[in-house]
Structure formats: structure tokens, C-alpha cells
């Protein structure tokens, strides 16, 4: 299980590196920061902007212009993506996974997961 998780994490890092090649350095740094900070419940546009030393409004516009996505959508995609292997390969409860990937609210996690994946976290776990 440990080897599998390390392999999945390595693939995520490789994908992040490939995405960075096609984007500005700032957007690449934003993606990297979100990828490694996704478990922090306080992760937000404001904390990301502070990390890259730019205004929140500029970061929001730049990220959307280069990726076609909002920062919030990207954070949710990363968090949901990181929750999927936990649901499929661990005995952690959905609530524990919710908090491990950075959500404060189980209902918000469940709703977001459903919007991104198309099924609830519990149903995803049963299918995997």
C-alpha cells in the first residue's frame, strides 16, 4: 500500500512538472503550492496570492486566463483527486479523508466530490 501511494504521488508530481512547462512560472508555482498544500484547510486564493507575492485579484485573473479554470475549481480538483486513492485503498472513514484532504465540512466535501466525480464518496468507494 505504501509503495502504491508513493507511486501515485510520484505520478502527480510528474504531471505537475509537465503542466508547468506550458504555463508561466507564476501559474506553475501556484499549481505546485496547491498540490503540496491541499491538506491545509486554510488554503485559499488569499494564501496562494501571499505565497507568490502578488495580489489576489491578479492571481485570480492570471490563473483563469492561462488555465481556463478558477483557483477554487483547481483546489477542489486536487483535493478530490487526492481523496480518490484514499477511498479506494484505505479503511479511513469518509470524514477522516475529508479532513485529510483539506475540507472543513463533510457535507461540502461530499457535494464537491459528487460534482467532480459524478458519484458520492461512499458510492465511489463501493465501486472501487
Tab-separated table of C-alpha atoms in Angstrom, residues 8-124:
chain	number	residue	atom	x	y	z
A	8	UNK	CA	0.641	7.692	-7.216
A	9	UNK	CA	2.269	10.703	-5.532
A	10	UNK	CA	5.186	10.464	-7.962
A	11	UNK	CA	2.833	10.407	-10.922
A	12	UNK	CA	1.112	13.513	-9.593
A	13	UNK	CA	4.444	15.275	-9.289
A	14	UNK	CA	5.394	14.256	-12.843
A	15	UNK	CA	2.080	15.559	-14.178
A	16	UNK	CA	2.568	18.808	-12.288
A	17	UNK	CA	6.033	19.185	-13.846
A	18	UNK	CA	4.660	18.642	-17.371
A	19	UNK	CA	1.886	21.187	-16.824
A	20	UNK	CA	4.404	23.757	-15.594
A	21	UNK	CA	6.296	23.623	-18.902
A	22	UNK	CA	3.270	25.009	-20.778
A	23	UNK	CA	2.448	27.778	-18.285
A	24	UNK	CA	4.008	30.870	-16.831
A	25	UNK	CA	6.263	30.447	-13.836
A	26	UNK	CA	3.673	32.052	-11.562
A	27	UNK	CA	0.888	29.651	-12.572
A	28	UNK	CA	3.309	26.751	-12.221
A	29	UNK	CA	4.214	27.889	-8.711
A	30	UNK	CA	0.511	28.228	-7.877
A	31	UNK	CA	-0.212	24.681	-9.085
A	32	UNK	CA	2.741	23.336	-7.128
A	33	UNK	CA	1.699	25.181	-3.969
A	34	UNK	CA	-1.871	23.852	-4.242
A	35	UNK	CA	-0.620	20.321	-4.909
A	36	UNK	CA	1.573	20.277	-1.797
A	37	UNK	CA	-0.739	22.358	0.439
A	38	UNK	CA	-4.094	20.795	-0.460
A	39	UNK	CA	-4.488	19.317	3.036
A	40	UNK	CA	-4.364	22.739	4.673
A	41	UNK	CA	-7.938	23.778	5.457
A	42	UNK	CA	-6.935	27.447	5.234
A	43	UNK	CA	-5.751	27.124	1.615
A	44	UNK	CA	-7.448	29.900	-0.330
A	45	UNK	CA	-6.910	32.466	-3.056
A	46	UNK	CA	-5.582	34.838	-0.399
A	47	UNK	CA	-2.991	32.366	0.967
A	48	UNK	CA	-1.923	31.410	-2.560
A	49	UNK	CA	-1.521	35.062	-3.546
A	50	UNK	CA	0.576	35.688	-0.445
A	51	UNK	CA	2.756	32.691	-1.322
A	52	UNK	CA	3.526	34.044	-4.805
A	53	UNK	CA	3.761	37.660	-3.543
A	54	UNK	CA	1.006	39.018	-5.797
A	55	UNK	CA	-2.466	40.444	-5.252
A	56	UNK	CA	-5.364	38.021	-5.024
A	57	UNK	CA	-7.213	39.690	-7.899
A	58	UNK	CA	-4.168	39.470	-10.192
A	59	UNK	CA	-3.555	35.818	-9.278
A	60	UNK	CA	-7.205	35.023	-9.950
A	61	UNK	CA	-7.192	36.693	-13.369
A	62	UNK	CA	-3.820	35.230	-14.393
A	63	UNK	CA	-4.721	31.706	-13.349
A	64	UNK	CA	-8.054	31.849	-15.163
A	65	UNK	CA	-6.506	33.350	-18.302
A	66	UNK	CA	-3.818	30.666	-18.530
A	67	UNK	CA	-5.795	27.618	-17.415
A	68	UNK	CA	-9.422	28.420	-18.177
A	69	UNK	CA	-10.239	27.415	-14.612
A	70	UNK	CA	-10.696	29.224	-11.324
A	71	UNK	CA	-8.386	28.765	-8.360
A	72	UNK	CA	-11.254	27.338	-6.317
A	73	UNK	CA	-12.064	24.800	-9.013
A	74	UNK	CA	-8.404	23.800	-9.194
A	75	UNK	CA	-8.156	23.388	-5.410
A	76	UNK	CA	-11.265	21.193	-5.459
A	77	UNK	CA	-9.912	19.095	-8.352
A	78	UNK	CA	-6.651	18.492	-6.487
A	79	UNK	CA	-8.373	17.681	-3.201
A	80	UNK	CA	-10.868	15.313	-4.803
A	81	UNK	CA	-8.085	13.722	-6.840
A	82	UNK	CA	-6.060	13.124	-3.682
A	83	UNK	CA	-9.103	11.666	-1.906
A	84	UNK	CA	-9.820	9.020	-4.561
A	85	UNK	CA	-6.878	6.706	-3.763
A	86	UNK	CA	-7.618	7.088	-0.046
A	87	UNK	CA	-11.198	5.990	-0.636
A	88	UNK	CA	-10.117	3.092	-2.832
A	89	UNK	CA	-7.200	1.737	-0.805
A	90	UNK	CA	-7.644	2.619	2.877
A	91	UNK	CA	-10.044	1.919	5.721
A	92	UNK	CA	-10.167	5.607	6.636
A	93	UNK	CA	-13.694	6.907	7.108
A	94	UNK	CA	-15.061	9.382	4.591
A	95	UNK	CA	-14.951	12.001	7.344
A	96	UNK	CA	-11.263	11.306	8.036
A	97	UNK	CA	-10.471	11.534	4.325
A	98	UNK	CA	-12.481	14.728	4.049
A	99	UNK	CA	-10.298	16.391	6.678
A	100	UNK	CA	-7.073	14.807	5.406
A	101	UNK	CA	-7.510	16.460	2.008
A	102	UNK	CA	-8.341	19.877	3.435
A	103	UNK	CA	-12.108	20.165	3.732
A	104	UNK	CA	-13.611	21.509	6.951
A	105	UNK	CA	-17.110	20.224	6.232
A	106	UNK	CA	-18.121	16.673	5.359
A	107	UNK	CA	-21.212	17.922	3.536
A	108	UNK	CA	-19.113	20.304	1.420
A	109	UNK	CA	-16.655	17.506	0.616
A	110	UNK	CA	-19.472	15.142	-0.345
A	111	UNK	CA	-21.143	17.736	-2.554
A	112	UNK	CA	-17.862	18.754	-4.230
A	113	UNK	CA	-16.789	15.135	-4.726
A	114	UNK	CA	-20.136	14.370	-6.344
A	115	UNK	CA	-19.856	17.379	-8.660
A	116	UNK	CA	-16.320	16.446	-9.757
A	117	UNK	CA	-16.591	12.645	-9.951
A	118	UNK	CA	-20.304	12.148	-10.566
A	119	UNK	CA	-20.935	9.886	-7.582
A	120	UNK	CA	-20.746	10.271	-3.801
A	121	UNK	CA	-17.539	9.302	-1.965
A	122	UNK	CA	-19.300	6.287	-0.409
A	123	UNK	CA	-20.529	5.035	-3.780
A	124	UNK	CA	-17.072	5.637	-5.291
